[in-house]
XYZ file of C-alpha atoms in Angstrom:
571
model
C 0.075 -13.852 30.603
C 3.343 -13.807 28.556
C 4.799 -11.072 26.452
C 5.142 -12.349 22.829
C 6.637 -9.492 20.823
C 7.524 -5.837 21.083
C 8.306 -3.692 18.042
C 8.130 -0.187 16.440
C 5.253 1.244 14.407
C 6.751 3.555 11.950
C 3.436 4.204 9.907
C -0.442 4.053 9.957
C -1.183 0.692 11.605
C -3.868 -1.366 13.046
C -4.151 0.681 16.058
C -3.967 4.098 14.875
C -2.201 6.384 12.310
C 0.684 7.381 14.660
C 4.171 6.076 15.037
C 5.061 4.341 18.386
C 5.598 1.105 20.073
C 3.611 -1.962 20.624
C 3.518 -4.838 22.793
C 1.731 -8.364 22.104
C 0.821 -10.365 24.973
C -0.970 -13.899 25.012
C -3.328 -15.014 27.657
C -3.344 -18.362 29.030
C -6.671 -20.060 28.333
C -9.011 -20.123 31.213
C -7.492 -17.248 32.988
C -10.014 -14.720 34.936
C -10.894 -11.924 32.511
C -11.040 -9.631 35.467
C -7.258 -10.355 35.761
C -6.591 -9.579 32.271
C -8.306 -6.117 32.562
C -6.349 -5.449 35.694
C -3.054 -6.367 33.790
C -4.301 -4.014 30.883
C -5.030 -1.096 33.334
C -2.013 -1.634 34.942
C 0.183 -1.504 31.968
C -1.651 1.754 30.879
C -1.037 3.286 34.240
C 2.694 2.268 34.309
C 3.139 3.554 30.826
C 1.575 6.755 31.576
C 3.660 7.348 34.613
C 6.973 6.647 32.573
C 5.668 8.760 29.674
C 5.275 11.824 32.023
C 8.421 11.217 33.802
C 10.468 11.426 30.615
C 8.672 14.313 29.066
C 6.581 12.739 26.688
C 3.457 13.857 28.459
C 1.613 14.478 25.132
C 1.820 10.872 23.986
C -1.228 8.281 24.009
C -1.618 4.889 24.929
C -4.197 2.326 23.416
C -5.400 -1.377 23.802
C -6.503 -3.832 21.232
C -8.452 -7.043 22.689
C -8.564 -10.125 20.622
C -9.096 -13.951 21.066
C -6.285 -15.347 23.167
C -4.584 -11.931 23.962
C -4.305 -8.325 23.626
C -1.839 -5.609 22.485
C -0.900 -2.370 24.057
C 0.724 0.538 22.244
C 1.908 4.019 22.751
C 2.633 6.784 20.506
C 6.108 8.455 20.158
C 8.111 10.920 18.079
C 9.612 9.500 14.953
C 13.145 10.216 16.304
C 12.312 8.077 19.445
C 10.884 5.033 18.387
C 13.496 2.662 19.701
C 13.246 4.314 23.118
C 9.488 4.074 22.939
C 9.791 0.279 22.600
C 12.032 0.093 25.707
C 9.546 2.265 27.701
C 6.741 0.199 26.675
C 8.493 -2.968 27.812
C 9.808 -1.237 31.085
C 5.847 -0.370 31.791
C 5.193 -4.298 31.303
C 8.081 -5.391 33.460
C 7.321 -2.947 36.224
C 3.637 -4.186 36.370
C 5.061 -7.862 36.488
C 7.392 -7.029 39.410
C 4.689 -5.150 41.159
C 6.562 -2.063 41.390
C 4.116 1.029 42.194
C 6.162 4.060 40.972
C 8.826 4.530 38.340
C 12.294 4.052 39.755
C 14.682 6.838 39.393
C 17.397 4.805 37.708
C 14.884 3.527 34.961
C 13.798 7.052 34.298
C 17.263 8.299 33.991
C 18.090 5.428 31.745
C 15.096 6.170 29.326
C 15.700 9.802 29.344
C 19.493 9.197 28.391
C 18.169 6.815 25.601
C 15.845 9.390 24.293
C 18.510 12.081 24.266
C 20.878 9.806 22.350
C 18.202 8.936 19.740
C 16.879 12.392 19.290
C 17.316 13.952 15.926
C 15.890 17.742 15.980
C 16.839 17.957 12.262
C 14.599 15.138 11.295
C 11.827 16.533 13.362
C 12.023 19.922 11.750
C 12.336 18.396 8.386
C 9.067 16.482 8.968
C 7.185 19.545 10.072
C 8.301 21.467 7.069
C 7.288 18.471 4.796
C 3.936 18.347 6.525
C 3.584 22.111 5.781
C 4.454 21.641 2.222
C 2.001 18.678 1.857
C 4.719 16.178 1.169
C 5.559 12.821 2.495
C 8.538 12.005 4.570
C 10.012 8.561 4.941
C 12.926 7.506 7.306
C 14.437 4.276 6.046
C 17.359 3.072 8.074
C 20.183 5.582 7.519
C 18.372 7.606 5.158
C 15.486 10.088 4.972
C 13.494 10.784 1.854
C 11.138 13.798 1.228
C 8.629 13.473 -1.645
C 8.379 10.404 -3.862
C 9.977 8.999 -6.938
C 10.757 11.740 -9.570
C 9.709 14.365 -6.967
C 11.887 13.053 -4.199
C 15.380 13.753 -2.436
C 17.135 11.626 0.041
C 19.707 12.557 2.539
C 21.709 10.420 5.185
C 19.854 10.530 8.510
C 22.964 11.820 10.268
C 23.491 14.708 7.871
C 20.038 16.169 7.183
C 19.808 19.737 5.807
C 18.339 22.780 7.538
C 14.821 23.343 6.387
C 15.568 26.516 4.584
C 18.413 24.862 2.664
C 15.980 22.433 0.904
C 14.550 23.356 -2.563
C 10.956 22.678 -1.625
C 9.693 23.821 -5.169
C 11.603 20.699 -6.823
C 9.934 18.228 -4.321
C 6.568 16.584 -4.872
C 4.651 13.316 -4.260
C 3.525 11.110 -7.001
C 0.411 9.112 -7.449
C 0.321 5.934 -5.358
C -1.889 2.662 -5.490
C -1.822 0.099 -2.536
C -2.922 -3.271 -3.457
C -3.913 -5.468 -0.381
C -5.938 -8.551 0.411
C -5.224 -12.305 1.024
C -4.578 -13.372 -2.737
C -3.997 -11.789 -6.092
C -1.996 -8.996 -4.689
C 1.194 -9.590 -6.695
C -0.458 -10.182 -9.920
C -2.790 -7.145 -9.397
C 0.229 -5.000 -8.941
C 2.045 -6.198 -12.103
C -1.148 -5.573 -14.109
C -1.768 -2.068 -12.949
C 2.239 -1.539 -13.502
C 1.634 -2.809 -17.202
C -1.336 -0.380 -17.717
C 0.599 2.488 -16.334
C 3.592 1.833 -18.416
C 1.324 1.645 -21.528
C 0.192 5.261 -20.539
C 3.657 6.366 -20.600
C 4.233 6.544 -16.704
C 7.477 5.503 -15.154
C 6.633 2.960 -12.473
C 8.061 2.181 -9.199
C 6.740 -1.021 -7.568
C 7.095 -3.398 -4.713
C 5.848 -7.049 -4.557
C 6.759 -10.413 -2.973
C 9.336 -11.081 -5.676
C 11.461 -7.844 -6.102
C 11.311 -3.898 -5.737
C 11.495 -2.149 -9.270
C 11.771 1.184 -10.737
C 11.654 2.156 -14.471
C 11.990 -1.664 -15.337
C 15.023 -2.130 -13.361
C 14.953 -4.609 -10.434
C 16.530 -2.836 -7.465
C 16.418 -5.818 -5.108
C 14.892 -9.338 -5.170
C 12.966 -11.314 -2.452
C 9.951 -10.483 -0.584
C 9.521 -6.769 -0.364
C 5.792 -6.626 0.222
C 6.026 -4.655 3.330
C 7.046 -0.995 4.154
C 10.815 -1.539 3.322
C 9.992 -2.333 -0.356
C 7.606 0.660 -0.587
C 10.261 3.094 0.772
C 12.818 1.500 -1.571
C 10.600 2.115 -4.554
C 9.465 5.600 -3.835
C 13.333 6.748 -2.881
C 14.214 6.105 -6.562
C 14.282 9.332 -8.346
C 12.659 7.906 -11.474
C 9.187 6.725 -10.906
C 6.264 9.073 -11.824
C 3.761 6.506 -10.124
C 3.963 4.047 -7.368
C 2.210 0.478 -7.104
C 2.754 -1.088 -3.669
C 2.025 -4.657 -2.583
C 0.762 -4.145 0.870
C 0.837 -7.541 2.636
C -0.552 -8.282 6.200
C 2.939 -9.054 7.801
C 4.356 -5.635 7.264
C 1.076 -3.876 8.063
C 1.358 -5.563 11.535
C 5.043 -5.539 11.883
C 5.459 -1.776 11.043
C 2.320 -0.293 9.613
C 2.175 1.396 6.216
C 5.076 3.033 4.504
C 2.980 6.056 3.247
C 0.514 8.283 5.149
C -1.645 9.092 1.845
C -2.551 7.050 -1.028
C -4.458 7.817 -4.209
C -6.395 4.538 -4.243
C -6.344 1.230 -2.092
C -7.423 -2.080 -3.629
C -8.824 -4.903 -1.328
C -8.572 -8.227 -3.427
C -10.189 -10.493 -0.983
C -10.153 -11.527 2.528
C -9.601 -15.361 3.418
C -7.944 -17.551 5.839
C -4.133 -17.248 5.803
C -1.683 -16.659 8.586
C -4.326 -16.501 11.372
C -3.032 -16.357 14.973
C -0.147 -14.223 13.917
C 0.269 -10.890 15.818
C -3.038 -11.476 17.529
C -5.010 -11.950 14.424
C -7.133 -14.757 15.015
C -10.019 -14.648 12.685
C -11.379 -13.242 9.491
C -12.845 -10.066 11.234
C -9.477 -9.262 12.682
C -7.787 -9.876 9.296
C -10.262 -7.752 7.613
C -9.311 -4.963 10.282
C -5.590 -5.243 9.119
C -6.375 -5.140 5.421
C -8.645 -2.046 5.674
C -5.690 0.042 7.258
C -4.800 0.891 3.635
C -8.348 2.196 3.102
C -7.661 4.761 5.910
C -5.100 6.686 3.905
C -6.601 6.275 0.518
C -8.477 8.920 -1.458
C -10.444 6.078 -3.420
C -11.118 2.542 -2.683
C -11.425 -0.519 -5.105
C -13.397 -3.511 -3.322
C -14.276 -6.970 -4.415
C -18.088 -7.180 -4.623
C -18.160 -10.873 -4.534
C -16.423 -10.999 -0.941
C -19.100 -10.295 1.609
C -16.558 -9.405 4.157
C -15.081 -6.804 2.098
C -18.306 -5.439 1.066
C -19.487 -5.097 4.649
C -16.192 -3.241 5.604
C -16.412 -0.851 2.615
C -20.173 0.034 3.445
C -20.226 3.586 5.021
C -16.822 4.443 4.378
C -16.353 8.118 3.150
C -14.175 7.607 0.051
C -15.461 6.890 -3.589
C -15.806 3.285 -4.103
C -15.167 1.238 -7.325
C -16.269 -2.397 -7.273
C -15.094 -5.179 -9.435
C -16.549 -8.670 -9.576
C -17.451 -11.736 -11.584
C -21.154 -11.392 -10.886
C -22.957 -8.445 -12.536
C -26.288 -9.511 -11.075
C -24.968 -9.694 -7.444
C -27.077 -7.409 -5.272
C -24.380 -5.350 -3.921
C -22.987 -4.577 -7.525
C -26.597 -3.883 -8.794
C -27.262 -1.581 -6.045
C -24.087 0.264 -6.431
C -24.620 0.859 -10.196
C -28.180 1.874 -9.564
C -26.865 4.425 -7.231
C -24.724 5.957 -9.939
C -21.379 4.036 -8.892
C -18.571 2.940 -10.837
C -17.524 -0.768 -11.385
C -15.567 -3.078 -13.432
C -17.308 -6.242 -13.991
C -17.533 -9.759 -16.144
C -20.581 -9.689 -18.479
C -20.456 -12.857 -20.322
C -17.229 -13.102 -22.058
C -16.501 -9.285 -21.629
C -14.723 -7.206 -19.128
C -16.449 -3.887 -18.990
C -16.378 -0.701 -17.242
C -19.773 0.774 -15.962
C -20.469 4.123 -14.603
C -23.802 4.324 -13.161
C -26.647 4.179 -15.743
C -24.262 4.964 -18.685
C -23.595 2.286 -21.417
C -20.893 -0.237 -20.676
C -17.539 0.425 -21.935
C -15.593 -2.628 -23.281
C -12.255 -3.092 -21.601
C -11.346 -6.505 -23.066
C -12.743 -9.931 -23.840
C -11.766 -12.843 -21.836
C -9.966 -14.475 -24.728
C -7.950 -11.217 -25.115
C -6.605 -11.479 -21.610
C -3.601 -13.896 -21.588
C -3.606 -14.641 -17.789
C -7.295 -15.739 -17.898
C -6.279 -19.006 -19.839
C -9.282 -18.611 -21.985
C -11.504 -18.131 -19.096
C -10.308 -21.137 -17.147
C -8.559 -19.241 -14.563
C -11.476 -17.310 -13.053
C -9.479 -15.688 -10.250
C -7.092 -13.950 -12.610
C -10.208 -12.464 -14.318
C -11.064 -10.981 -10.931
C -7.585 -9.906 -10.781
C -7.790 -8.232 -14.156
C -10.946 -6.565 -13.142
C -9.348 -5.164 -9.683
C -6.466 -3.916 -11.736
C -8.726 -2.257 -14.458
C -10.721 -0.534 -11.367
C -7.326 0.668 -10.045
C -6.219 1.995 -13.359
C -9.543 3.943 -13.624
C -9.006 5.404 -10.164
C -5.428 6.464 -11.088
C -7.173 8.077 -14.187
C -5.206 5.986 -16.747
C -6.815 5.984 -20.264
C -9.110 3.030 -21.005
C -6.743 2.279 -23.894
C -3.746 2.057 -21.702
C -5.911 -0.237 -19.358
C -6.809 -2.503 -22.178
C -3.227 -2.517 -23.501
C -1.899 -3.546 -20.020
C -4.442 -6.583 -19.628
C -3.980 -7.929 -23.146
C -0.121 -7.741 -23.219
C 0.669 -9.048 -19.773
C 1.443 -12.676 -19.510
C 2.006 -15.150 -16.709
C 5.700 -15.975 -17.741
C 8.421 -16.525 -15.097
C 10.067 -13.425 -15.846
C 6.805 -11.291 -15.383
C 4.934 -13.053 -12.838
C 6.747 -15.834 -11.329
C 4.906 -18.615 -9.698
C 1.574 -17.406 -10.827
C 0.019 -20.104 -13.250
C 3.429 -20.250 -15.029
C 2.823 -22.804 -17.841
C 5.269 -25.154 -19.572
C 4.630 -27.587 -22.356
C 7.363 -30.264 -22.051
C 7.097 -32.923 -24.763
C 3.195 -33.050 -24.393
C 3.280 -32.701 -20.603
C 1.477 -29.671 -19.307
C 3.306 -28.339 -16.395
C 1.881 -25.469 -14.246
C 3.679 -23.812 -11.267
C 1.554 -21.817 -8.928
C 2.254 -20.089 -5.600
C -1.107 -21.188 -3.944
C -0.343 -21.748 -0.190
C -3.470 -21.287 1.568
C -7.088 -22.861 1.009
C -8.323 -19.840 -0.879
C -5.492 -19.916 -3.402
C -5.489 -23.392 -3.649
C -9.182 -23.741 -4.383
C -8.640 -20.994 -7.340
C -5.662 -23.094 -8.660
C -7.438 -26.316 -8.652
C -10.561 -24.939 -10.315
C -8.424 -23.405 -13.071
C -6.688 -26.723 -13.819
C -10.150 -28.530 -13.559
C -10.971 -26.615 -16.836
C -7.823 -27.889 -18.523
C -7.849 -31.185 -20.467
C -5.450 -33.918 -19.265
C -5.140 -37.799 -19.390
C -3.803 -37.988 -15.883
C -3.344 -35.219 -13.053
C -0.561 -34.975 -10.586
C -0.277 -32.367 -7.727
C 2.602 -31.419 -5.464
C 1.540 -30.220 -1.924
C 3.326 -29.170 1.104
C 2.627 -26.923 4.048
C 4.382 -24.830 6.766
C 4.625 -26.276 10.168
C 2.789 -23.331 12.005
C -0.643 -24.613 10.785
C -2.666 -26.963 13.193
C -3.008 -30.500 11.991
C -6.649 -29.825 10.893
C -5.686 -26.940 8.701
C -2.810 -29.225 7.182
C -5.340 -32.073 6.507
C -7.349 -29.498 4.605
C -4.693 -29.105 2.106
C -4.926 -32.929 1.274
C -8.677 -32.716 1.030
C -8.436 -29.893 -1.330
C -5.834 -31.652 -3.381
C -8.187 -34.510 -3.683
C -10.872 -32.381 -5.390
C -8.581 -32.599 -8.225
C -9.061 -36.204 -8.523
C -5.306 -36.882 -9.135
C -3.683 -39.974 -10.001
C -0.698 -39.060 -8.062
C 0.000 -36.715 -5.312
C 3.781 -35.796 -4.331
C 3.953 -34.652 -0.673
C 6.920 -32.362 -0.157
C 8.901 -31.102 2.901
C 9.287 -27.442 3.222
C 12.592 -27.487 5.265
C 12.737 -23.660 5.529
C 9.235 -23.484 7.099
C 9.102 -26.063 9.735
C 8.390 -23.572 12.163
C 8.615 -25.869 15.393
C 7.536 -29.150 13.786
C 10.256 -32.003 13.465
C 11.228 -33.025 9.812
C 8.704 -35.248 8.143
C 6.053 -34.327 10.533
C 3.810 -32.204 8.413
C 4.348 -34.561 5.348
C 3.100 -37.493 7.525
C -0.125 -35.667 8.328
C -0.705 -34.740 4.613
C 0.162 -38.235 3.473
C -2.083 -39.794 6.309
C -5.158 -37.792 5.063
C -4.487 -38.698 1.682
C -4.717 -42.400 2.514
C -7.858 -41.829 4.590
C -9.536 -40.190 1.644
C -8.869 -43.314 -0.482
C -5.677 -42.430 -2.430
C -3.793 -45.756 -2.967
C -0.376 -45.808 -1.192
C 1.507 -46.247 -4.353
C 0.062 -42.937 -5.704
C 1.576 -41.086 -2.892
C 5.365 -40.140 -3.119
C 7.363 -38.213 -0.592
C 10.016 -35.554 -1.499
C 12.367 -33.689 0.627
C 11.864 -30.146 -0.944
C 10.101 -28.383 -3.707
C 12.848 -29.076 -6.574
C 12.996 -32.925 -5.597
C 9.129 -32.988 -5.818
C 9.417 -31.386 -9.353
C 11.855 -34.064 -10.573
C 9.502 -36.899 -9.102
C 6.647 -35.195 -11.002
C 8.379 -35.157 -14.322
C 9.808 -38.745 -13.925
C 5.993 -39.739 -13.634
C 4.688 -37.676 -16.311
C 3.787 -38.776 -19.766
C 2.169 -36.915 -22.899
C -1.319 -35.856 -22.063
C -0.653 -35.368 -18.483
C -1.117 -32.181 -16.297
C 1.364 -31.649 -13.418
C 0.196 -28.833 -10.923
C 3.514 -27.880 -8.929
C 2.186 -25.947 -5.916
C 5.786 -24.289 -5.143
C 6.829 -22.367 -2.135
C 10.394 -21.292 -0.869
C 11.927 -23.259 -3.572
C 10.105 -21.653 -6.508
C 13.209 -20.069 -8.269
C 15.032 -23.356 -8.561
C 11.759 -25.142 -9.999
C 11.423 -22.431 -12.565
C 15.141 -22.554 -13.588
C 14.880 -26.232 -13.918
C 11.661 -25.955 -16.079
C 13.245 -23.226 -18.200
C 16.454 -25.236 -18.840
C 14.328 -28.272 -19.749
C 12.136 -26.413 -22.248
C 15.381 -24.919 -23.959
C 16.785 -28.379 -24.269
C 13.568 -29.718 -25.607
C 13.041 -32.229 -22.912
C 10.871 -35.284 -23.310
C 9.014 -37.461 -21.072
C 11.187 -40.430 -19.988
C 14.388 -38.562 -20.141
C 16.474 -37.831 -17.053
C 16.183 -34.468 -15.440
C 19.486 -34.588 -13.566
C 22.317 -32.323 -15.021
C 19.773 -30.502 -17.269
């Protein structure tokens, strides 16, 4: 058994709704299960002794078992989370060293660390915020009470006395959490467009940026709790829409303890084996953490695992889906439920037995690409359902859907389309099998004389998973495939190793050697694709970490009026 990771849990998480510390432990295949259970019991016993010894006797411990390992956790005060991590580690090391009782030196060290970290003013402010029904978020050096336009922030080292706070000026704002495997960022931005059409000032966090009132506060992948806290600490938003990714949930937990609505877009294979999440059932557990804090849920009726997890939950449920005749959807509506569903070429809102209300037609939703991008129709329906749960007027829901476009400045890397001298170029972020199938299904409905796709994969996937990417690419029946390296995502592999596996699978599937080209990164793959393209061709560029450079290049070429056959260097 090996300790893989130890970290703080700052909000509701996979284990429970409390802050604390967690350790992830891997178990060597073939080890006796009784030995594993003895280790778990030993850690719990050791942690319990240390918690009692340092004065944290009211704190709890928990265990989560999974394929290949387990996680052990303990709760802790919010002003003692770093100390809690060390205490949890000490309990593990004492177990490994076979120490039966807490050593005096260890206990004294932990007590001193707890004393140094203690912040009584933070605990008092948290208790007062709870009493007023307000959220409190401690983010690095600052503490924020309330949200958005109803928030106030202070340095953590200079917190006010409880009676010095004007509690009447503070309030929370409506919050939507958007989670799932694919479609999160697009759904967040669609809901934001709807909310802005309704006159709301939006704070949102996504994989591309944190924004408030239309201003980018920071760029980068902010789909974790840090981005949520940044958006909610801005004093302008009247509504928050937060992308809630798997990684942030597992590393730290949620940024908020309450939300008005949580939407689960879908559950599909992605990043399995991280933090002990080894299968889809475990991944569903992670995604549905958001459901625990939400007043209402939005769930994909076309996803059996989503439906199974949502069944029996106490919150009001709104379904969305592409199949109005699906048994789950039909039963939900027959029972008086609410749903946003595709009926023919119309996106409609249904409320029980009432007549359907038209939201928009498929042709009126730009990101649907005339119906070719069915997954974006699903994203639009999900966003509409979230908008309804947030009590946005149907006219605003419609306005958001019909005005939002997949442009690089509004939805970068999500089916961004460029027409370059008769060559259709599409840039998409698809990076897992589910997302890639959706992208390939979309381009299959678009006319083309010849087709090219660029593919690459991170090194932390198995060879079989890497080969699956080539198998999916071949369903597009491409005349050329550019296999690119992802130099920032080697993750233990040697340079060229992943590309070799991808290319080998393409050859095995019958793609001629002269139809396979290797490229060192996203930008080089894009240049190679453009050099090959002719009028009437379709180039699908599945971009990853180099997406910004790719989009910049394509925008410069568009401005220049680039034509096939011209060079792309110095553009």
